[in-house]
Amino acid sequence: MGNAESQVASGIKAQVDSGQRKLYRLISLKGDGELVTLMKVANRTKDYSILDEKIRTEVRPFLYNGGAGKWIPKGDIVKIRHADREDEFQNVAGTYKSLKPVDHVQFGCIENGNAQFGSQNCPYRFCCWDLDQRGTVGETILHLCFLNASSLHADLAKRLLMAYPNMIRDIYVGDVYYGESVLHMAIVNEDPAIVKFLLDRGAEVNDRTCGSFFTADDQKDHRKDTYDQENPDIPIQTNYDGYSYWGEYPLGFAACLGQEECVRLLLAKGADPNKQDGNGNTVLHMLVILDKKEMFDVLHSQGARLHIRNRKGLTPLTLAAHLARKEMYEHILELSREIQWVFGNVICAAYPLSDIDSISQDGSISEYSAIYKIVHGDALSHVEMLDGVVAQILRLKWNTFIKSHFYWQFGLFTLYFLIFMLAFVMRPGRDLNPIIRQMNLTTSNNSHYSVNKTINDPCYLMKNTRTEDSARFVLELMTIIGATCYLYFAAYEIHQQKLKIFFQTLSAAPMKALFLFSCILVLLMVPGRAACMPMYEDVMGIMAILCTAPYFLFFCRGFKMVGPFVVMIYKMVRGDLLRFVIIYAVFMIGFSQAMFVVFRRVDADQTIFSNAIEAMVGMFIMSLGEFGDIYEQLEESNHARLGKVIFVAHMVLVTLLLVNMLIAMMGNTYQMVTETQGEWLRQWASILLVVEQGVSANKRKLMQEIYSQPLSDGQQRAVVIRWHQTREVEEKDLETAKQEKQKLLRSLMIKNTQSIITDTDSIENC
């Protein structure tokens, strides 16, 4: 029995009280029972008459129509499944309309007597075992035979199917293992012989199991039942992690568990490798998730398609990029490429851009492309994937049109910044020509005297009293026009692309987001000028100029000379400095309030520690090394000795320990970024995608046609790359060719064996 099936068994045993169900008298969860005892005797005496009679008399009452079966409405089965949950009526969608169960008849949605699982057109499912007579988790005694998975139970299962062949179509109806058939269980038990037996007996090869046990871990608590379909609704967002998430279909089970013989048996019986599970994953998607290259080749050679997208819009290739499966990603690239010519150790190949390039066929930005997933991925393996085909495509895009747009945007921003800075510098700090008025005042002895009073005009920024004011007005107008243009182009990007893509781009370029915020602040200065509010306008202007200057770092990331240092700054601010500030704040609050109490005196307000809030600033100043003046002030406090103890403790814990720890963390980050050569390449690629998004869709499409060429089908675009193979790569290719030859011979042997078995069965039947 496999490890996963052992978990199934332990899960059932934890939920079931075998004394409450009649079927456990025939076969119990421990593997014994009346039928098992009779099977042992029959195997020993070779007389199966007593066992067969027992099966006919004892099993028949549990079956619909004496074993002929019945078509049960799906809504009734879903209701049974849903009853296993604690929130029984909290997680059901749809209106339940009870249908009348019917006997074994044909429906328009049923082909050859088999209803397609999950079909929206057919409201019924065939059941042989009575739903009210099943085990606690919805199993039959046939499931119990495969659950115990011994040779004795396998023989007993065969006898049961000989007597009642329709039992093979029963599934678990409990919530945990819903949809699991005996074919699923035989595959998990790694028994190809019994798998072939079940397939020959008519087991459904495209049945799905969608119980919570076979769902991704982060989706188990969010499944939602609907009455008109068997498979529950699950959220799209998932990381696909799950011990028993194997794609729901028997073919997926066999492929994920590495059982090539079972895979070929299922394919020979009509299993569809392109069926999609609840997440939209085909068997190729599942093999990418589990990183199984050899089995991937087997399924791909048998007709599994590479361009089917799951519910997240990911093909097997882009899913490998999303999950940072580097070897699998490169392997799929090799399968999808077209070799144009080979000369010695040089290979010229065309790689389709449909799943790789961030530009789709209509010119829009594709967030489901391999480049997009790799550049925006946060795993270390994503950095390692920025080579080979991805690096070549990025360089082609850069040289074709990105470089010119990058330098053009850099020049425009530099000009905008200079204009903004000059306009800000030329602003007068006060009214240079105030109004002087003479005022008459009367004293207490009724004498009069005159004084001059200076009145500042709040609208002084709108005056043109100096020669440079005219130039300032022009520069300010140009600044407002520039900020408006930048915001307009940002709105145009949002209109051209999805809002989600725009914000993902800003998250990869935080300085651009800060710059757009500064443009909003520039426009907010206009109401302050119109309302003659110079203080408000100054505040907006100061914040705007502070948010504008860091945008230079965005462009610095595009230059190899300074780009790695900008990356270091980003990583230090988001990582090292953030952790330091959290710990530093704890010490700062405690020590500052302690010093506030030490210096708390009625007649002394001259120290910085006389105020509880300013005491924090004082402790920060101490952290920077200003010790002398503060230490002398301790003699004037009420608690001089205690203050000195606190002073020394702060020096040791904060100034010596925490500050030096921050320096060590930053040094470690510097070394890590320096050693990781691909980190700057990822930042450069991120800049490339940001600039690319600012280009119109039509121009992107035109540029893609320049750096690519059409494939042989005339529809897809591909980038042509020439590779120079080293001796190691050649040896690897030779080894791969040998392995492929061995696989081909093995598959031929399996097919010959299957044909011999089929001929033997035909002879026996005759």
mmCIF file of C-alpha atoms in Angstrom, residues 317 320-326 329-330 374 380-391:
data_model
loop_
_atom_site.group_PDB
_atom_site.id
_atom_site.type_symbol
_atom_site.label_atom_id
_atom_site.label_comp_id
_atom_site.label_asym_id
_atom_site.label_seq_id
_atom_site.Cartn_x
_atom_site.Cartn_y
_atom_site.Cartn_z
ATOM 1 C CA LEU A 317 5.609 26.521 -19.515
ATOM 2 C CA ALA A 320 7.058 26.338 -14.519
ATOM 3 C CA ALA A 321 8.184 29.971 -14.695
ATOM 4 C CA HIS A 322 5.690 30.966 -11.998
ATOM 5 C CA LEU A 323 6.820 28.186 -9.640
ATOM 6 C CA ALA A 324 10.522 28.703 -10.496
ATOM 7 C CA ARG A 325 10.981 25.147 -11.816
ATOM 8 C CA LYS A 326 14.109 26.005 -13.810
ATOM 9 C CA TYR A 329 11.062 25.283 -17.744
ATOM 10 C CA GLU A 330 14.128 24.728 -19.915
ATOM 11 C CA ILE A 374 10.180 35.360 -13.949
ATOM 12 C CA LEU A 380 16.086 32.973 -5.837
ATOM 13 C CA SER A 381 15.423 30.432 -8.585
ATOM 14 C CA HIS A 382 13.706 33.135 -10.620
ATOM 15 C CA VAL A 383 17.011 34.994 -10.786
ATOM 16 C CA GLU A 384 18.696 31.874 -12.109
ATOM 17 C CA MET A 385 16.074 31.605 -14.872
ATOM 18 C CA LEU A 386 17.081 34.979 -16.342
ATOM 19 C CA ASP A 387 19.471 33.418 -18.808
ATOM 20 C CA GLY A 388 19.301 31.570 -22.072
ATOM 21 C CA VAL A 389 16.181 32.314 -24.100
ATOM 22 C CA VAL A 390 14.781 34.896 -21.669
ATOM 23 C CA ALA A 391 18.020 36.896 -21.652
#
